[in-house]
Tab-separated table of C-alpha atoms (C1' of nucleotides) in Angstrom:
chain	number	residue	atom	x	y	z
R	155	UNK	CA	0.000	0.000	0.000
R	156	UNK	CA	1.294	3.705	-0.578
R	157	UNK	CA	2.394	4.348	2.616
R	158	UNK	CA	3.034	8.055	2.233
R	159	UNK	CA	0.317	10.784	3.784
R	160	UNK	CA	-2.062	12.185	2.257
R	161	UNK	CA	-2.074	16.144	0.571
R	162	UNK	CA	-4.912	18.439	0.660
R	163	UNK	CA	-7.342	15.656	-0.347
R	164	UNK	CA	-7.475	15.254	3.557
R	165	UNK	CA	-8.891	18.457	4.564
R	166	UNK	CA	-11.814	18.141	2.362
R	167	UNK	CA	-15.262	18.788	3.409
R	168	UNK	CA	-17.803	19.066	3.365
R	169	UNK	CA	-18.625	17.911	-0.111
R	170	UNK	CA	-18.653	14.097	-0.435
R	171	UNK	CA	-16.411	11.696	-1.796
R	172	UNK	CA	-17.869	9.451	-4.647
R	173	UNK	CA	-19.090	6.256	-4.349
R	174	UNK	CA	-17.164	4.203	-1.719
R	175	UNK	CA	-14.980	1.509	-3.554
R	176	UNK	CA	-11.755	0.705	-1.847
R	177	UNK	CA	-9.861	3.977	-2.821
R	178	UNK	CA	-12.679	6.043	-0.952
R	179	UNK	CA	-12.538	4.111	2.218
R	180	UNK	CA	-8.940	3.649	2.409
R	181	UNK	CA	-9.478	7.707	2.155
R	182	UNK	CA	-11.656	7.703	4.498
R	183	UNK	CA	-9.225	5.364	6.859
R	184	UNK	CA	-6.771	8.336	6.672
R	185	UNK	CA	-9.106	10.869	7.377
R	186	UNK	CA	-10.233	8.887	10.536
R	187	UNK	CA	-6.471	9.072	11.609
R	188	UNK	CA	-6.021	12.462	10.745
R	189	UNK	CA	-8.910	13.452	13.213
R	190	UNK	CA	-10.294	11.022	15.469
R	191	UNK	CA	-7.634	9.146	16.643
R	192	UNK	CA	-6.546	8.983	19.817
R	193	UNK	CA	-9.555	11.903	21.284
R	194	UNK	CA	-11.284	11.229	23.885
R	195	UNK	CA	-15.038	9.572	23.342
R	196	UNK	CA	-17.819	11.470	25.166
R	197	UNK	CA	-20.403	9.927	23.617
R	198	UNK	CA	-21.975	8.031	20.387
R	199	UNK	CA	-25.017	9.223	19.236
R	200	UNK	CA	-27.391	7.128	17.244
R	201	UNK	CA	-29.491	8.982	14.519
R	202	UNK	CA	-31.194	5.951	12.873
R	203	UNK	CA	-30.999	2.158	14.753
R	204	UNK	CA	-31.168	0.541	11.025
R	205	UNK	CA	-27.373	1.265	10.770
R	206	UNK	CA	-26.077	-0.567	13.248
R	207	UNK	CA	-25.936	-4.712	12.092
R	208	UNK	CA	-25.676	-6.968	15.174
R	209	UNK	CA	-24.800	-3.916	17.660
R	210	UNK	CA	-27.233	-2.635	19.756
R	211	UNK	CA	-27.184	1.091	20.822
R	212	UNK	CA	-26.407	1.111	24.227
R	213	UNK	CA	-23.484	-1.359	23.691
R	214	UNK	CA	-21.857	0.713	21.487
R	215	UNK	CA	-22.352	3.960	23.528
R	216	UNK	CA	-21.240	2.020	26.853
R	217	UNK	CA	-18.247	0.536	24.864
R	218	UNK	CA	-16.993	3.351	23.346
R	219	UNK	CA	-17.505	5.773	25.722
R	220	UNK	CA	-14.617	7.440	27.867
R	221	UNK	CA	-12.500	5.790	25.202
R	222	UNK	CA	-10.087	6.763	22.421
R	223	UNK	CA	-9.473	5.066	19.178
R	224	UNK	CA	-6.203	3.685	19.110
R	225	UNK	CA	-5.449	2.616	15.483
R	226	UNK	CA	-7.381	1.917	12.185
R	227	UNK	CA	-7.348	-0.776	9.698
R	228	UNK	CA	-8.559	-1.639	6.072
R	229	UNK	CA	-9.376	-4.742	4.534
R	230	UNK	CA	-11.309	-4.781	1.576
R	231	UNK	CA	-14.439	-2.095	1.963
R	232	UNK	CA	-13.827	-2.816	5.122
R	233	UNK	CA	-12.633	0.257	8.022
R	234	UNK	CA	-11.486	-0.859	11.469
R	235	UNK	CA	-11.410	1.181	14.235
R	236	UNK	CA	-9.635	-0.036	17.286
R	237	UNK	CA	-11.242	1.168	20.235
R	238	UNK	CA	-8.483	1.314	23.403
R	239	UNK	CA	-8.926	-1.769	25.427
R	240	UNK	CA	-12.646	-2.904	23.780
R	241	UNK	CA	-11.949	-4.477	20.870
R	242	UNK	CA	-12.969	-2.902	17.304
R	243	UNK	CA	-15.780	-0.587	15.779
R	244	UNK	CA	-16.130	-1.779	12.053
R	245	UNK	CA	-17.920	0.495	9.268
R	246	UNK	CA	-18.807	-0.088	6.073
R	247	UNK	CA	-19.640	2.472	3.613
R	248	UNK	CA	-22.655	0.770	1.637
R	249	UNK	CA	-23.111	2.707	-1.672
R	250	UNK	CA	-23.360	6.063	0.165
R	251	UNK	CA	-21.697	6.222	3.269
R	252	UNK	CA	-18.981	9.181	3.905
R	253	UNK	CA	-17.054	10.499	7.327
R	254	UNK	CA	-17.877	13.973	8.467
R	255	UNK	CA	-15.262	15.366	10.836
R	256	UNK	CA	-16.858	19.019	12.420
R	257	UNK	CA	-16.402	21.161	15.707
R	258	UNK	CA	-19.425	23.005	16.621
R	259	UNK	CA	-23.126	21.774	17.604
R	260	UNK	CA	-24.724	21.261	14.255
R	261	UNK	CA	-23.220	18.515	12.206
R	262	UNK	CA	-22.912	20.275	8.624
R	263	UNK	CA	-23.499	16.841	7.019
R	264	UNK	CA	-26.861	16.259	5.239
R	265	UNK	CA	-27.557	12.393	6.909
R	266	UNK	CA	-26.035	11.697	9.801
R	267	UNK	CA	-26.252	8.364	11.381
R	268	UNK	CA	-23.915	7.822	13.551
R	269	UNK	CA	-22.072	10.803	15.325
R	270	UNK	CA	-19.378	10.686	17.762
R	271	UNK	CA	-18.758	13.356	20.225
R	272	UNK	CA	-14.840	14.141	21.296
R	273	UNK	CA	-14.043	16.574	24.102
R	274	UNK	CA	-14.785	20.528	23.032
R	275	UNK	CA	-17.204	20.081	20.714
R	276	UNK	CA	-15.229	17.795	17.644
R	277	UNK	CA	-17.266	15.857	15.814
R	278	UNK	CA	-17.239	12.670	13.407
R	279	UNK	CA	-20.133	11.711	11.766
R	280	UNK	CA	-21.072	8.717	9.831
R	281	UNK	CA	-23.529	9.976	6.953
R	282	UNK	CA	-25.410	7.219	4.471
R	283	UNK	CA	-28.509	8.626	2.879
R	284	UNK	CA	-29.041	5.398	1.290
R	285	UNK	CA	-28.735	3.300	5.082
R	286	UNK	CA	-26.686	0.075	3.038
R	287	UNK	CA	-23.808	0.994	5.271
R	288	UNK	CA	-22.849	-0.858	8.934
R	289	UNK	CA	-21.834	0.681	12.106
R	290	UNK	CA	-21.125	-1.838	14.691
R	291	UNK	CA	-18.719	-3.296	17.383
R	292	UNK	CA	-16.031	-6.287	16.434
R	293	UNK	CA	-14.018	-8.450	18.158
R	294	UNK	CA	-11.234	-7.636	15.470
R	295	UNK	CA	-10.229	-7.660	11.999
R	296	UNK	CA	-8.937	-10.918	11.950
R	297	UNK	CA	-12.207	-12.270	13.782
R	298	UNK	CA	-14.485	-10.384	11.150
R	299	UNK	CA	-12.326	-11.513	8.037
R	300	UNK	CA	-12.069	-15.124	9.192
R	301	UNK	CA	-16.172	-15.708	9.926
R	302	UNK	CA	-16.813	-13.564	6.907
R	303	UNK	CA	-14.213	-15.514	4.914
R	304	UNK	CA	-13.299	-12.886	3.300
R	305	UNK	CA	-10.659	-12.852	0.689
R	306	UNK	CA	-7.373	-11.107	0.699
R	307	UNK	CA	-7.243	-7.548	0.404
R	308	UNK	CA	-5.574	-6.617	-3.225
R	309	UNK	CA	-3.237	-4.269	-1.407
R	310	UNK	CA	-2.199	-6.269	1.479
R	311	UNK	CA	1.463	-6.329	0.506
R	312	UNK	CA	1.612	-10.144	1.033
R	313	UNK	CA	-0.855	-10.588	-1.627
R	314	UNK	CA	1.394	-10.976	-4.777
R	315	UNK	CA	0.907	-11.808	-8.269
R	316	UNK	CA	1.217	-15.849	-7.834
R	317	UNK	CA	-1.580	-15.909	-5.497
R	318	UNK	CA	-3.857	-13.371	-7.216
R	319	UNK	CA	-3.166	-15.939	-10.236
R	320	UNK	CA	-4.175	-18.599	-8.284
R	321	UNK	CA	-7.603	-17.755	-7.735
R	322	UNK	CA	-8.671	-18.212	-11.650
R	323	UNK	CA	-7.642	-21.601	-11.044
R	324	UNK	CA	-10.801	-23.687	-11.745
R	325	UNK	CA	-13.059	-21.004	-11.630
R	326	UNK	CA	-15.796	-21.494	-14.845
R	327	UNK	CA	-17.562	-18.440	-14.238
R	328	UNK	CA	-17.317	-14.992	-15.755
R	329	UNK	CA	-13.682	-12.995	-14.846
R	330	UNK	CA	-15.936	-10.447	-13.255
R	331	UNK	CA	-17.770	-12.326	-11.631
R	332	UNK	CA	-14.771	-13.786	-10.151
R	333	UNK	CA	-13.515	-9.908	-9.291
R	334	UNK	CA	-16.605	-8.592	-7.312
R	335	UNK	CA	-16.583	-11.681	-4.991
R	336	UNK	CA	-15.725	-10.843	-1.736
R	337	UNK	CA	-14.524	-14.168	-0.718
R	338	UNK	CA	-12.349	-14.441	-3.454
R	339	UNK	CA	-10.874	-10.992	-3.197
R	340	UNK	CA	-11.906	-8.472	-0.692
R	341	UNK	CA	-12.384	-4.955	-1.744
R	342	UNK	CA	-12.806	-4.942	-5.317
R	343	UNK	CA	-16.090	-3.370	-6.685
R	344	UNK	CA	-18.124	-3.105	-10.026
R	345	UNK	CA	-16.304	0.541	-11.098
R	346	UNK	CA	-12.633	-0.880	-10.654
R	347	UNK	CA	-13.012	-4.310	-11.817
R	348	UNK	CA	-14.324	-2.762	-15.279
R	349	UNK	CA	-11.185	0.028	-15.162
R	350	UNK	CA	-9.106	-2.775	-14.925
R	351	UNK	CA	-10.327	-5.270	-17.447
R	352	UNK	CA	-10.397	-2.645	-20.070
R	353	UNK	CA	-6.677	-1.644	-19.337
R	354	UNK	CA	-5.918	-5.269	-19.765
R	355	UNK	CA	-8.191	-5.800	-22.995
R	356	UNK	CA	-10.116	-8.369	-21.510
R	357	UNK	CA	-13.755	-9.591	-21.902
R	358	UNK	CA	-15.696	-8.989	-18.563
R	359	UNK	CA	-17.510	-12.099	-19.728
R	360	UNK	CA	-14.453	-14.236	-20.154
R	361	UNK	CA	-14.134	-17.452	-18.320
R	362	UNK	CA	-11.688	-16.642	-15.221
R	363	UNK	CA	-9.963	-20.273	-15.836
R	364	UNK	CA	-9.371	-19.567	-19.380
R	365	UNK	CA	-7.486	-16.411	-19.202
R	366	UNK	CA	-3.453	-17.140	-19.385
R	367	UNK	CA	-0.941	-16.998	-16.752
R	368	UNK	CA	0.645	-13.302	-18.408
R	369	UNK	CA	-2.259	-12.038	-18.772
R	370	UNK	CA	-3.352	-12.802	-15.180
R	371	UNK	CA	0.605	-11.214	-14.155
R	372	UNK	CA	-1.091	-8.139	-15.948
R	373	UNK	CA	-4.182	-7.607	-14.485
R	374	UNK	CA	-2.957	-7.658	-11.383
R	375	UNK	CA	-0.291	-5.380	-11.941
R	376	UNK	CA	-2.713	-3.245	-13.230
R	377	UNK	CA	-5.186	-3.658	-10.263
R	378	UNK	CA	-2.412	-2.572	-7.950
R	379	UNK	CA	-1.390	0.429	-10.345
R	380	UNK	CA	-5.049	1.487	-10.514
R	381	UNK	CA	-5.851	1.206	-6.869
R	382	UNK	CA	-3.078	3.040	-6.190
R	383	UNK	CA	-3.278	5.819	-8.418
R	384	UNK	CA	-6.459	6.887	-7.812
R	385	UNK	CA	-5.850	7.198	-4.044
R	386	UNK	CA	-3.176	9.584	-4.367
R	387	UNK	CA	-4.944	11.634	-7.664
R	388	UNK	CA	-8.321	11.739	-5.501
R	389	UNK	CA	-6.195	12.519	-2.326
R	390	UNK	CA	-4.482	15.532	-4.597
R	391	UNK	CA	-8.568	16.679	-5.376
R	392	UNK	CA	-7.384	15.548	-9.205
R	393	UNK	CA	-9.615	13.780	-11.684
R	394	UNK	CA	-9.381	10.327	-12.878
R	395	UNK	CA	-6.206	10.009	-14.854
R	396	UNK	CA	-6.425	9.926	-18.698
R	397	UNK	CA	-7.089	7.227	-20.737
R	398	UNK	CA	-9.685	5.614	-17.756
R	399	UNK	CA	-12.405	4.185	-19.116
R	400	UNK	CA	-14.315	5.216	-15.601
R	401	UNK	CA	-15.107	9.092	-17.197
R	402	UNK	CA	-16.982	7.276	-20.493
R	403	UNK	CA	-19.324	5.040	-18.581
R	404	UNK	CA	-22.510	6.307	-20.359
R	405	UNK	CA	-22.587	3.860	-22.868
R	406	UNK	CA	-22.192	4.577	-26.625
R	407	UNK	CA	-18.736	6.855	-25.800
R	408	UNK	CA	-15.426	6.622	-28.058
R	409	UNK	CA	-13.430	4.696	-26.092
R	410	UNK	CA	-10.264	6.777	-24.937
R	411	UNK	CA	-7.281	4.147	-26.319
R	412	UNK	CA	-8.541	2.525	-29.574
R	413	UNK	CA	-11.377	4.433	-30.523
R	414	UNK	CA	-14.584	1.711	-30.438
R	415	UNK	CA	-17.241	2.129	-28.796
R	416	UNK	CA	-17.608	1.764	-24.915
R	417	UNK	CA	-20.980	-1.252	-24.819
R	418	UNK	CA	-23.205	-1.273	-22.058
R	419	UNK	CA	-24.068	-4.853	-20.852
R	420	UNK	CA	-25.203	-6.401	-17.329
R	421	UNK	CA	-22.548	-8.960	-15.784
R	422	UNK	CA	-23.178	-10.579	-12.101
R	423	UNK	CA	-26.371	-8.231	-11.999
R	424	UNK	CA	-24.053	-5.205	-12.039
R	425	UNK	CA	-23.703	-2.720	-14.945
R	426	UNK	CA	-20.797	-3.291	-16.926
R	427	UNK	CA	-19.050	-0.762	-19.107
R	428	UNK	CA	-16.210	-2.531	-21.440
R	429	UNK	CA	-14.793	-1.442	-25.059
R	430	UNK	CA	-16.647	-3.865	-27.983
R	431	UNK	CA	-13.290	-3.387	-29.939
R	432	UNK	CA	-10.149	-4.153	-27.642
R	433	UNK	CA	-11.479	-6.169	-25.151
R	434	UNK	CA	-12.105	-9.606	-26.605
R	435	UNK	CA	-14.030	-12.846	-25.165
I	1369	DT	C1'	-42.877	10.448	-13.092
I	1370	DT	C1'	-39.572	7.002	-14.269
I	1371	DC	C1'	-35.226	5.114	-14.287
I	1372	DC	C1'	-30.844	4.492	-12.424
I	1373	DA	C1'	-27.188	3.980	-8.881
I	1374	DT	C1'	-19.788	2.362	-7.925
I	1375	DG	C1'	-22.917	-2.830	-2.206
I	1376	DT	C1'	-24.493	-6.925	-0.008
I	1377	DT	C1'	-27.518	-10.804	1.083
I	1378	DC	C1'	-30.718	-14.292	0.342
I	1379	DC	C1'	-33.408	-17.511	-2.317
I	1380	DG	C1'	-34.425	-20.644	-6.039
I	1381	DC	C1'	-32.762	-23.273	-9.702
I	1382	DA	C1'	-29.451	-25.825	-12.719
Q	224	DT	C1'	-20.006	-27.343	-4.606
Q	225	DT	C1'	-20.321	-23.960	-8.115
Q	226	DG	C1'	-22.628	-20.566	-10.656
Q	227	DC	C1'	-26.240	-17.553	-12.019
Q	228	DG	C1'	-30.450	-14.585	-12.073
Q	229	DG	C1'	-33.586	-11.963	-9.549
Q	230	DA	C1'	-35.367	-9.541	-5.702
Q	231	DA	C1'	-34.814	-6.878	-1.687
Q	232	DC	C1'	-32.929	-3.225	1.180
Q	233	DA	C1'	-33.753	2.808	1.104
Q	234	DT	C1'	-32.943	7.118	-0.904
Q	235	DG	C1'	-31.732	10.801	-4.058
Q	236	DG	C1'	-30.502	12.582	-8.496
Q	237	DA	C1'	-30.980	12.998	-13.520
DNA sequence: TTCCATGTTCCGCA
DNA sequence: TTGCGGAACATGGA
């Protein structure tokens, strides 16, 4: 993972971030550091129960409370916040959920639904207008990942090309499919898993098992490179860098390397973008 | 008003 | 066991 800190991209708000894919919450993971970590708790406030999974209010106020958050983790879509001596709040960001870190009494955010209180009036706020998201209490990462079984994360740095390769092994299905499974591999979602078949020229349709050994080397190479990139551009407040096939995905667009023309399909129930020229079954 | 949405889960079926 | 399609969740924006 690129360990280096983050620019301006960190001071944001209050506009959102865009859809939360793994660049957005390992985003968000820094912006948790940058401001909540290690202030004091003085209390959790629950805007709407629906958020919280298998917590239940008042354990999450009576375990968090008079605490600090020590550290932060990511795996996958996954954020991990280790709470000092009480194990681990988790969040997920659903399709809509953002961080909101604010001083003052009125939370500038449009849906809070989680807010924690620090000492003299700081803020963070967990906004999701769409509720998909999950604020809750775990034992810890490992705990989560293991009963989940979630696959690996695709920036864990022990994750390396040989073992991303190995997961096409006898797998029949679509390579997409394969991509957006969270067991397989952990943090991958439908707007990166198209960026990065169309930088490798591959069909999202294409049967995982059938797709060789180099070009397997490649797409992982480029999953890391994209993953990567778009942390630090979005961290910078940039665009997506050129040649992404991310700014065409309205369908009927010139695609940006060879010229076709980007196709609209569904794949795994998910909308799939994908050039109709370069990227071949 | 209708359609669409970058996530996840569950169910039925092959 | 694997794989796939569809529905459901809840809301806002185009």
């Amino acid at each position: 993972m690129s360990g280096h800190q983050g620019g301006s991209g960190l001071k944001r708000r209050y506009t959102r971030l865009s859809m939360p894919e793994l660049p957005e919450v390992e985003i968000n993971r820094r912006y948790f550091d940058q401001h909540a970590l290690g202030q004091r708790i003085v209390g959790v406030r629950v805007k709407d129960l629906r958020i919280l999974g298998e917590s239940r209010e008042p354990a999450l106020r009576r375990t968090m409370t008079g605490r600090r958050f020590v550290s932060t983790r990511r795996h996958g879509k996954h954020l991990f916040a280790e709470i000092e001596d009480r194990g681990w709040l988790r969040i997920h960001f659903g399709m809509t959920g953002d961080l909101f870190y604010y001083h003052g009494v009125k939370s500038p955010s449009r849906h809070p639904r989680v807010i924690i209180d620090f000492e003299q009036k700081a803020h963070l706020s967990y906004d999701d207008p769409r509720l998909f998201g999950v604020v809750e209490l775990a034992a810890s990462p490992e705990s989560y990942i293991e009963t989940r079984r979630l696959g690996p994360d695709p920036l864990d740095k022990a994750f390396d090309a040989r073992s991303f390769s190995a997961l096409f092994e006898n797998r029949k299905g679509a390579v997409k499919a394969l991509l957006m499974t969270q067991e397989i591999i952990a943090g991958l979602g439908n707007l990166y898993v198209d960026e990065m078949l169309f930088q490798t020229s591959v069909h999202p349709r294409k049967t995982a098992s059938a797709i060789t050994r180099p070009k397997r080397k490649a797409m992982y190479k480029s999953m890391r490179t994209i993953l990567c990139d778009v942390i630090d551009q979005k961290l910078q407040g940039k665009s997506y860098p050129k040649r992404y096939l991310i700014p065409y995905r309205q369908g009927g667009e010139r695609c940006p390397r060879c010229g076709g023309t980007i196709q609209r399909t569904v794949v795994f129930g998910r909308t799939t973008y994908f050039c109709g020229t370069h990227q071949r079954t």
